[in-house]
Tab-separated table of C-alpha atoms in Angstrom:
chain	number	residue	atom	x	y	z
I	15	UNK	CA	28.027	68.098	-279.520
I	16	UNK	CA	30.411	67.588	-276.928
I	17	UNK	CA	30.346	64.081	-275.082
I	18	UNK	CA	30.881	63.925	-271.736
I	19	UNK	CA	29.883	61.370	-268.225
I	20	UNK	CA	27.955	62.679	-265.270
I	21	UNK	CA	29.844	61.659	-261.716
I	22	UNK	CA	27.747	57.974	-261.016
I	23	UNK	CA	23.897	58.498	-259.005
I	24	UNK	CA	25.996	57.288	-256.404
I	25	UNK	CA	28.336	59.767	-255.817
I	26	UNK	CA	26.114	63.109	-256.552
I	27	UNK	CA	23.581	61.696	-254.194
I	28	UNK	CA	26.713	61.604	-251.740
I	29	UNK	CA	28.178	64.662	-252.412
I	30	UNK	CA	24.946	66.487	-252.657
I	31	UNK	CA	24.563	65.516	-248.907
I	32	UNK	CA	27.765	66.759	-247.810
I	33	UNK	CA	26.570	69.780	-248.864
I	34	UNK	CA	23.569	70.311	-247.815
I	35	UNK	CA	24.295	69.452	-244.577
I	36	UNK	CA	26.842	71.776	-244.384
I	37	UNK	CA	24.194	74.743	-245.238
I	38	UNK	CA	22.073	74.103	-243.054
I	39	UNK	CA	19.847	76.763	-242.323
I	40	UNK	CA	21.907	78.665	-239.396
I	41	UNK	CA	25.290	76.745	-239.857
I	42	UNK	CA	28.138	78.275	-241.389
I	43	UNK	CA	32.046	76.926	-241.563
I	44	UNK	CA	34.837	77.408	-239.147
I	45	UNK	CA	37.475	77.761	-241.079
I	46	UNK	CA	40.699	76.257	-238.958
I	47	UNK	CA	43.133	76.033	-241.363
I	48	UNK	CA	46.070	78.939	-240.842
I	49	UNK	CA	49.317	77.267	-241.848
I	50	UNK	CA	51.597	76.872	-239.878
I	51	UNK	CA	53.188	80.672	-240.846
I	52	UNK	CA	49.400	82.202	-240.429
I	53	UNK	CA	49.014	80.721	-236.886
I	54	UNK	CA	52.090	81.899	-236.122
I	55	UNK	CA	51.431	85.326	-236.705
I	56	UNK	CA	48.220	84.949	-234.792
I	57	UNK	CA	49.861	83.480	-231.887
I	58	UNK	CA	52.513	86.580	-231.818
I	59	UNK	CA	49.613	88.808	-231.111
I	60	UNK	CA	49.074	87.279	-227.907
I	61	UNK	CA	52.589	86.760	-226.910
I	62	UNK	CA	52.731	82.708	-227.611
I	63	UNK	CA	55.331	80.629	-229.001
I	64	UNK	CA	54.372	79.204	-232.147
I	65	UNK	CA	55.410	75.123	-231.688
I	66	UNK	CA	53.271	72.334	-232.379
I	67	UNK	CA	51.847	71.552	-229.052
I	68	UNK	CA	50.482	75.406	-228.826
I	69	UNK	CA	48.971	74.710	-232.467
I	70	UNK	CA	47.431	71.619	-230.758
I	71	UNK	CA	46.224	73.269	-227.471
I	72	UNK	CA	44.612	75.879	-229.571
I	73	UNK	CA	43.016	74.025	-231.867
I	74	UNK	CA	41.645	71.820	-228.561
I	75	UNK	CA	40.275	74.584	-227.362
I	76	UNK	CA	38.380	75.224	-230.331
I	77	UNK	CA	36.956	71.686	-231.059
I	78	UNK	CA	36.180	71.088	-227.321
I	79	UNK	CA	33.712	73.745	-227.398
I	80	UNK	CA	30.056	73.478	-225.829
I	81	UNK	CA	27.992	70.680	-227.819
I	82	UNK	CA	25.869	73.730	-228.125
I	83	UNK	CA	28.774	75.545	-230.860
I	84	UNK	CA	27.136	72.283	-233.192
I	85	UNK	CA	23.962	74.687	-233.313
I	86	UNK	CA	25.662	77.291	-235.689
I	87	UNK	CA	28.993	75.527	-236.525
I	88	UNK	CA	28.697	72.754	-239.483
I	89	UNK	CA	31.718	71.950	-240.171
I	90	UNK	CA	35.222	72.866	-240.288
I	91	UNK	CA	37.800	73.319	-241.896
I	92	UNK	CA	41.149	71.597	-241.066
I	93	UNK	CA	45.245	72.053	-241.859
I	94	UNK	CA	46.718	68.603	-242.345
I	95	UNK	CA	48.840	68.641	-238.918
I	96	UNK	CA	45.880	69.146	-237.529
I	97	UNK	CA	43.754	66.250	-239.088
I	98	UNK	CA	46.340	64.290	-237.386
I	99	UNK	CA	45.972	65.991	-234.176
I	100	UNK	CA	44.349	64.366	-230.655
I	101	UNK	CA	43.116	65.655	-227.627
I	102	UNK	CA	44.858	65.193	-224.444
I	103	UNK	CA	42.990	62.056	-223.786
I	104	UNK	CA	43.761	60.679	-227.463
I	105	UNK	CA	40.702	61.608	-229.355
I	106	UNK	CA	41.982	62.044	-233.096
I	107	UNK	CA	40.121	65.799	-233.787
I	108	UNK	CA	37.827	64.447	-236.557
I	109	UNK	CA	36.349	62.365	-234.560
I	110	UNK	CA	36.466	64.255	-231.871
I	111	UNK	CA	34.024	67.172	-234.190
I	112	UNK	CA	31.970	64.159	-236.361
I	113	UNK	CA	30.763	63.425	-232.148
I	114	UNK	CA	29.388	66.696	-231.859
I	115	UNK	CA	27.623	66.687	-235.452
I	116	UNK	CA	30.330	68.788	-237.251
I	117	UNK	CA	31.323	68.001	-240.962
I	118	UNK	CA	35.651	67.523	-240.530
I	119	UNK	CA	36.975	69.253	-244.076
I	120	UNK	CA	40.623	69.929	-245.081
I	121	UNK	CA	42.400	72.844	-246.508
I	122	UNK	CA	44.072	70.921	-250.082
I	123	UNK	CA	45.948	73.494	-251.576
I	124	UNK	CA	49.476	73.871	-251.708
I	125	UNK	CA	49.806	77.884	-251.492
I	126	UNK	CA	50.367	80.939	-254.180
I	127	UNK	CA	53.292	81.172	-256.362
I	128	UNK	CA	53.725	84.165	-258.186
I	129	UNK	CA	52.359	84.119	-262.140
I	130	UNK	CA	55.445	84.591	-264.325
I	131	UNK	CA	54.930	87.560	-267.115
I	132	UNK	CA	51.999	89.555	-264.922
I	133	UNK	CA	52.319	92.280	-262.471
I	134	UNK	CA	52.237	90.400	-259.217
I	135	UNK	CA	49.599	87.898	-260.101
I	136	UNK	CA	49.744	84.599	-258.259
I	137	UNK	CA	48.392	80.395	-259.365
I	138	UNK	CA	47.711	77.774	-256.618
I	139	UNK	CA	49.377	75.244	-256.426
I	140	UNK	CA	49.121	71.249	-255.240
I	141	UNK	CA	47.313	69.714	-258.215
I	142	UNK	CA	50.297	67.303	-258.454
I	143	UNK	CA	49.309	63.947	-256.159
I	144	UNK	CA	45.949	65.756	-255.993
I	145	UNK	CA	43.691	62.431	-256.624
I	146	UNK	CA	46.535	61.056	-253.512
I	147	UNK	CA	45.528	62.735	-251.508
I	148	UNK	CA	41.645	63.421	-251.489
I	149	UNK	CA	41.454	59.892	-251.145
I	150	UNK	CA	43.819	59.501	-247.885
I	151	UNK	CA	41.287	62.690	-246.867
I	152	UNK	CA	38.294	60.923	-247.369
I	153	UNK	CA	39.202	57.529	-245.591
I	154	UNK	CA	40.629	60.043	-242.581
I	155	UNK	CA	37.176	61.144	-241.857
I	156	UNK	CA	37.443	64.383	-244.381
I	157	UNK	CA	33.950	64.867	-246.046
I	158	UNK	CA	35.207	67.901	-247.472
I	159	UNK	CA	37.829	69.903	-248.686
I	160	UNK	CA	38.763	73.783	-249.481
I	161	UNK	CA	41.492	75.234	-252.142
I	162	UNK	CA	41.830	79.079	-252.564
I	163	UNK	CA	42.908	81.017	-255.535
I	164	UNK	CA	43.985	85.205	-254.619
I	165	UNK	CA	43.354	87.714	-257.286
I	166	UNK	CA	44.356	92.185	-257.044
I	167	UNK	CA	42.326	94.918	-257.813
I	168	UNK	CA	44.894	97.437	-259.836
I	169	UNK	CA	45.179	99.859	-261.992
I	170	UNK	CA	45.612	96.911	-264.687
I	171	UNK	CA	44.874	93.917	-262.531
I	172	UNK	CA	43.688	91.607	-262.773
I	173	UNK	CA	44.672	90.476	-265.620
I	174	UNK	CA	42.749	88.213	-268.246
I	175	UNK	CA	45.410	85.425	-268.265
I	176	UNK	CA	44.912	85.257	-263.974
I	177	UNK	CA	41.618	85.210	-264.401
I	178	UNK	CA	41.895	82.316	-266.560
I	179	UNK	CA	44.084	80.286	-264.797
I	180	UNK	CA	42.680	80.460	-261.259
I	181	UNK	CA	39.451	79.864	-262.763
I	182	UNK	CA	40.727	76.507	-264.661
I	183	UNK	CA	42.904	75.733	-261.707
I	184	UNK	CA	39.834	75.916	-259.004
I	185	UNK	CA	37.684	73.589	-261.832
I	186	UNK	CA	40.601	71.004	-262.057
I	187	UNK	CA	40.731	70.844	-257.932
I	188	UNK	CA	36.938	70.182	-257.836
I	189	UNK	CA	36.903	67.708	-260.468
I	190	UNK	CA	39.511	65.299	-258.293
I	191	UNK	CA	37.561	66.555	-255.280
I	192	UNK	CA	34.113	65.277	-256.095
I	193	UNK	CA	36.605	62.227	-257.969
I	194	UNK	CA	37.491	61.151	-254.689
I	195	UNK	CA	34.458	61.599	-252.804
I	196	UNK	CA	34.951	64.963	-251.678
I	197	UNK	CA	32.989	68.394	-251.425
I	198	UNK	CA	34.894	71.270	-252.799
I	199	UNK	CA	34.594	74.711	-251.484
I	200	UNK	CA	35.629	77.292	-254.792
I	201	UNK	CA	37.471	79.524	-253.497
I	202	UNK	CA	38.260	82.598	-255.859
I	203	UNK	CA	39.364	85.469	-253.310
I	204	UNK	CA	38.968	88.783	-254.482
I	205	UNK	CA	41.566	90.328	-252.068
I	206	UNK	CA	40.150	94.139	-250.530
I	207	UNK	CA	44.031	95.196	-250.954
I	208	UNK	CA	43.548	98.687	-252.762
I	209	UNK	CA	41.471	101.910	-252.960
I	210	UNK	CA	38.564	101.143	-255.278
I	211	UNK	CA	35.546	101.757	-255.039
I	212	UNK	CA	32.339	99.456	-254.590
I	213	UNK	CA	31.342	99.553	-258.159
I	214	UNK	CA	35.270	98.673	-259.518
I	215	UNK	CA	34.805	95.922	-256.398
I	216	UNK	CA	31.560	94.440	-258.064
I	217	UNK	CA	32.916	94.280	-261.945
I	218	UNK	CA	36.242	92.624	-260.766
I	219	UNK	CA	33.979	90.334	-258.714
I	220	UNK	CA	31.896	89.460	-261.502
I	221	UNK	CA	34.150	88.629	-264.547
I	222	UNK	CA	35.729	86.692	-262.144
I	223	UNK	CA	33.051	84.098	-261.235
I	224	UNK	CA	31.782	84.454	-264.605
I	225	UNK	CA	35.140	82.831	-265.709
I	226	UNK	CA	34.909	80.589	-262.695
I	227	UNK	CA	31.537	79.037	-263.322
I	228	UNK	CA	32.320	78.330	-267.079
I	229	UNK	CA	35.998	77.153	-266.052
I	230	UNK	CA	33.625	74.117	-263.912
I	231	UNK	CA	31.217	73.659	-266.684
I	232	UNK	CA	33.608	73.080	-269.532
I	233	UNK	CA	34.944	70.687	-266.647
I	234	UNK	CA	32.205	68.733	-265.871
I	235	UNK	CA	31.857	69.657	-261.874
I	236	UNK	CA	28.999	68.685	-260.445
I	237	UNK	CA	27.564	71.808	-259.226
I	238	UNK	CA	24.863	70.664	-256.783
I	239	UNK	CA	28.317	68.876	-254.808
I	240	UNK	CA	30.134	72.092	-254.602
I	241	UNK	CA	30.252	75.211	-252.707
I	242	UNK	CA	31.085	78.961	-253.389
I	243	UNK	CA	33.526	80.953	-250.698
I	244	UNK	CA	33.860	83.952	-252.658
I	245	UNK	CA	34.686	88.186	-251.250
I	246	UNK	CA	31.707	89.835	-250.048
I	247	UNK	CA	32.105	93.048	-252.735
I	248	UNK	CA	33.014	95.826	-250.690
I	249	UNK	CA	35.135	98.965	-251.271
I	250	UNK	CA	38.823	98.378	-251.076
I	251	UNK	CA	40.780	98.606	-247.585
I	252	UNK	CA	42.317	101.961	-248.649
I	253	UNK	CA	38.980	103.392	-250.468
I	254	UNK	CA	37.333	106.984	-249.492
I	255	UNK	CA	34.496	106.741	-249.839
I	256	UNK	CA	32.081	104.891	-246.957
I	257	UNK	CA	29.539	102.729	-247.669
I	258	UNK	CA	26.307	101.339	-245.888
I	259	UNK	CA	26.072	97.515	-245.146
I	260	UNK	CA	23.352	97.543	-246.928
I	261	UNK	CA	25.042	99.043	-250.412
I	262	UNK	CA	27.622	95.857	-249.280
I	263	UNK	CA	24.656	93.849	-249.634
I	264	UNK	CA	23.258	95.078	-253.058
I	265	UNK	CA	26.642	94.492	-254.950
I	266	UNK	CA	27.239	91.099	-253.444
I	267	UNK	CA	24.012	89.382	-253.899
I	268	UNK	CA	24.034	91.320	-257.686
I	269	UNK	CA	27.434	89.789	-258.605
I	270	UNK	CA	26.135	86.674	-257.893
I	271	UNK	CA	22.646	86.721	-259.474
I	272	UNK	CA	24.431	87.324	-262.779
I	273	UNK	CA	26.866	84.387	-262.421
I	274	UNK	CA	26.317	81.942	-259.824
I	275	UNK	CA	24.340	78.999	-261.437
I	276	UNK	CA	21.248	78.182	-258.909
I	277	UNK	CA	22.245	75.103	-259.079
I	278	UNK	CA	25.442	74.976	-256.476
I	279	UNK	CA	24.315	73.859	-253.590
I	280	UNK	CA	25.640	77.250	-251.215
I	281	UNK	CA	27.455	80.410	-250.877
I	282	UNK	CA	29.698	80.336	-248.123
I	283	UNK	CA	31.432	83.803	-247.588
I	284	UNK	CA	35.012	84.756	-246.187
I	285	UNK	CA	35.715	87.541	-244.128
I	286	UNK	CA	38.153	88.980	-245.687
I	287	UNK	CA	40.108	91.178	-243.357
I	288	UNK	CA	36.501	92.730	-241.984
I	289	UNK	CA	36.022	92.952	-238.061
I	290	UNK	CA	34.161	90.450	-236.680
I	291	UNK	CA	31.669	92.514	-236.184
I	292	UNK	CA	30.939	94.031	-239.420
I	293	UNK	CA	31.421	90.413	-240.926
I	294	UNK	CA	28.409	89.464	-239.230
I	295	UNK	CA	26.454	92.595	-240.166
I	296	UNK	CA	27.347	92.828	-243.739
I	297	UNK	CA	26.270	89.178	-243.588
I	298	UNK	CA	22.804	89.625	-242.166
I	299	UNK	CA	21.822	92.859	-244.527
I	300	UNK	CA	23.460	90.115	-247.451
I	301	UNK	CA	20.648	87.937	-246.105
I	302	UNK	CA	17.682	90.429	-245.613
I	303	UNK	CA	18.180	91.777	-249.442
I	304	UNK	CA	14.969	91.760	-251.399
I	305	UNK	CA	15.507	89.317	-254.193
I	306	UNK	CA	16.240	86.366	-255.728
I	307	UNK	CA	18.724	84.475	-253.950
I	308	UNK	CA	18.341	80.470	-254.808
I	309	UNK	CA	21.709	79.562	-252.531
I	310	UNK	CA	21.980	79.394	-248.706
I	311	UNK	CA	24.369	82.479	-248.079
I	312	UNK	CA	26.740	81.872	-244.923
I	313	UNK	CA	29.380	81.939	-243.657
I	314	UNK	CA	33.023	79.942	-243.481
I	315	UNK	CA	35.141	82.767	-241.264
I	316	UNK	CA	38.324	82.556	-239.884
I	317	UNK	CA	39.951	85.709	-238.657
I	318	UNK	CA	35.984	86.589	-237.931
I	319	UNK	CA	35.412	83.698	-235.596
I	320	UNK	CA	38.845	83.215	-233.959
I	321	UNK	CA	40.061	86.987	-233.376
I	322	UNK	CA	38.223	87.243	-229.886
I	323	UNK	CA	39.103	84.058	-229.110
I	324	UNK	CA	42.739	84.127	-229.369
I	325	UNK	CA	42.479	87.777	-227.654
I	326	UNK	CA	40.392	86.135	-224.629
I	327	UNK	CA	42.559	82.642	-224.390
I	328	UNK	CA	45.500	84.694	-224.413
I	329	UNK	CA	48.308	80.749	-224.788
I	330	UNK	CA	46.506	80.656	-220.629
I	331	UNK	CA	45.095	77.474	-219.486
I	332	UNK	CA	42.990	79.098	-216.911
I	333	UNK	CA	41.374	81.066	-220.272
I	334	UNK	CA	40.469	78.435	-222.138
I	335	UNK	CA	36.254	78.743	-220.777
I	336	UNK	CA	36.645	82.821	-221.953
I	337	UNK	CA	37.827	81.469	-225.425
I	338	UNK	CA	35.179	79.126	-225.805
I	339	UNK	CA	32.726	81.856	-224.722
I	340	UNK	CA	33.669	83.730	-226.934
I	341	UNK	CA	33.581	80.773	-230.204
I	342	UNK	CA	30.150	80.159	-229.224
I	343	UNK	CA	29.146	83.871	-228.840
I	344	UNK	CA	30.742	84.861	-232.731
I	345	UNK	CA	29.244	81.613	-234.065
I	346	UNK	CA	26.190	82.657	-232.685
I	347	UNK	CA	26.444	85.924	-234.196
I	348	UNK	CA	26.623	84.624	-237.697
I	349	UNK	CA	24.434	81.995	-237.446
I	350	UNK	CA	21.209	85.174	-237.228
I	351	UNK	CA	22.936	86.858	-239.676
I	352	UNK	CA	23.042	83.897	-242.102
I	353	UNK	CA	19.312	83.565	-241.540
I	354	UNK	CA	19.066	87.618	-242.157
I	355	UNK	CA	18.021	87.714	-238.105
I	356	UNK	CA	21.365	88.981	-236.581
I	357	UNK	CA	20.674	92.507	-234.466
I	358	UNK	CA	24.142	93.406	-233.967
I	359	UNK	CA	25.918	94.312	-231.217
I	360	UNK	CA	27.154	91.184	-229.706
I	361	UNK	CA	30.578	92.223	-228.101
I	362	UNK	CA	33.782	90.559	-227.819
I	363	UNK	CA	37.180	90.560	-226.558
I	364	UNK	CA	38.458	91.917	-230.362
I	365	UNK	CA	34.637	92.373	-232.141
I	366	UNK	CA	35.201	95.805	-234.093
I	367	UNK	CA	38.993	95.272	-234.319
I	368	UNK	CA	39.577	95.480	-238.434
I	369	UNK	CA	41.526	91.993	-239.498
I	370	UNK	CA	42.509	93.164	-242.745
I	371	UNK	CA	46.292	92.183	-243.232
I	372	UNK	CA	48.190	93.788	-246.486
I	373	UNK	CA	48.586	89.964	-249.713
I	374	UNK	CA	47.126	88.492	-247.052
I	375	UNK	CA	48.305	84.517	-247.258
I	376	UNK	CA	47.350	81.537	-245.581
């Protein structure tokens, strides 16, 4: 019998409390942790220069939206630059969010790198110095963290090596976060790139999640103080067969039932290049799907909460309110979807636009 120690009870209680607050009924996460390069791509779509001030102005737009947005947004994932930025009146963004009842979180990985000897597969870097960074982020107001790993579906991928390596990296990250009082969001994203069908996507997702939870168990991660951020199970973007939202929901819920322990606090899905409306409707279908679902099933969306915001704002000061109104609409739609109560049809400046980006990197 292997010997190991649980986290101190007080730390377990703190982590579980944070995780439960994030997955409160009708609430989810705004992922605003785009890297400088990625936000530059978003800005280019509206003809806006990628400067630190424009990045600050855009995040200020998001975080100064009407307080009612906190009815559906429980947490915001920040990029490190954003954590240390302030509003026009000098209020740190993290402090502003806390005043609204929104929990600040932080992206802590350092991006994907090629896994040598594989067919273009990757692992995620950033473990060096992570403990010190987590301690600093906790002191500066963050309560949770996010780390993204990426796996691709191909003829011979994901390989056993890629699955194992990424699972172990996620587990090591999770233990470091928890030791420093941060709830880790574990994100093993199976990319939607490819022409694979729904069944293949489900099989791969099950294999990946199974390996992740084996690794989390091996590393003694406290599951009640974690959140999972997986892809929904959908066919590849180039698949010629069309599936219904109900079929996507069935495949997704089955994959989770077969792999995710009920001790896990909640599941906060990534949107994975779906349109804003598809991301909401699929989430709603997942929550309406019959069967045992022992975890909260909610959202942690970036593009699917921000595409209409960016389009309505267009980088113009006079359009800030219009952008904020779009955020509130999409947050409400997804909050309703997390309860299985979204009836569909919320229009927006970019609600139906496809948001897929090939080989998406943050």
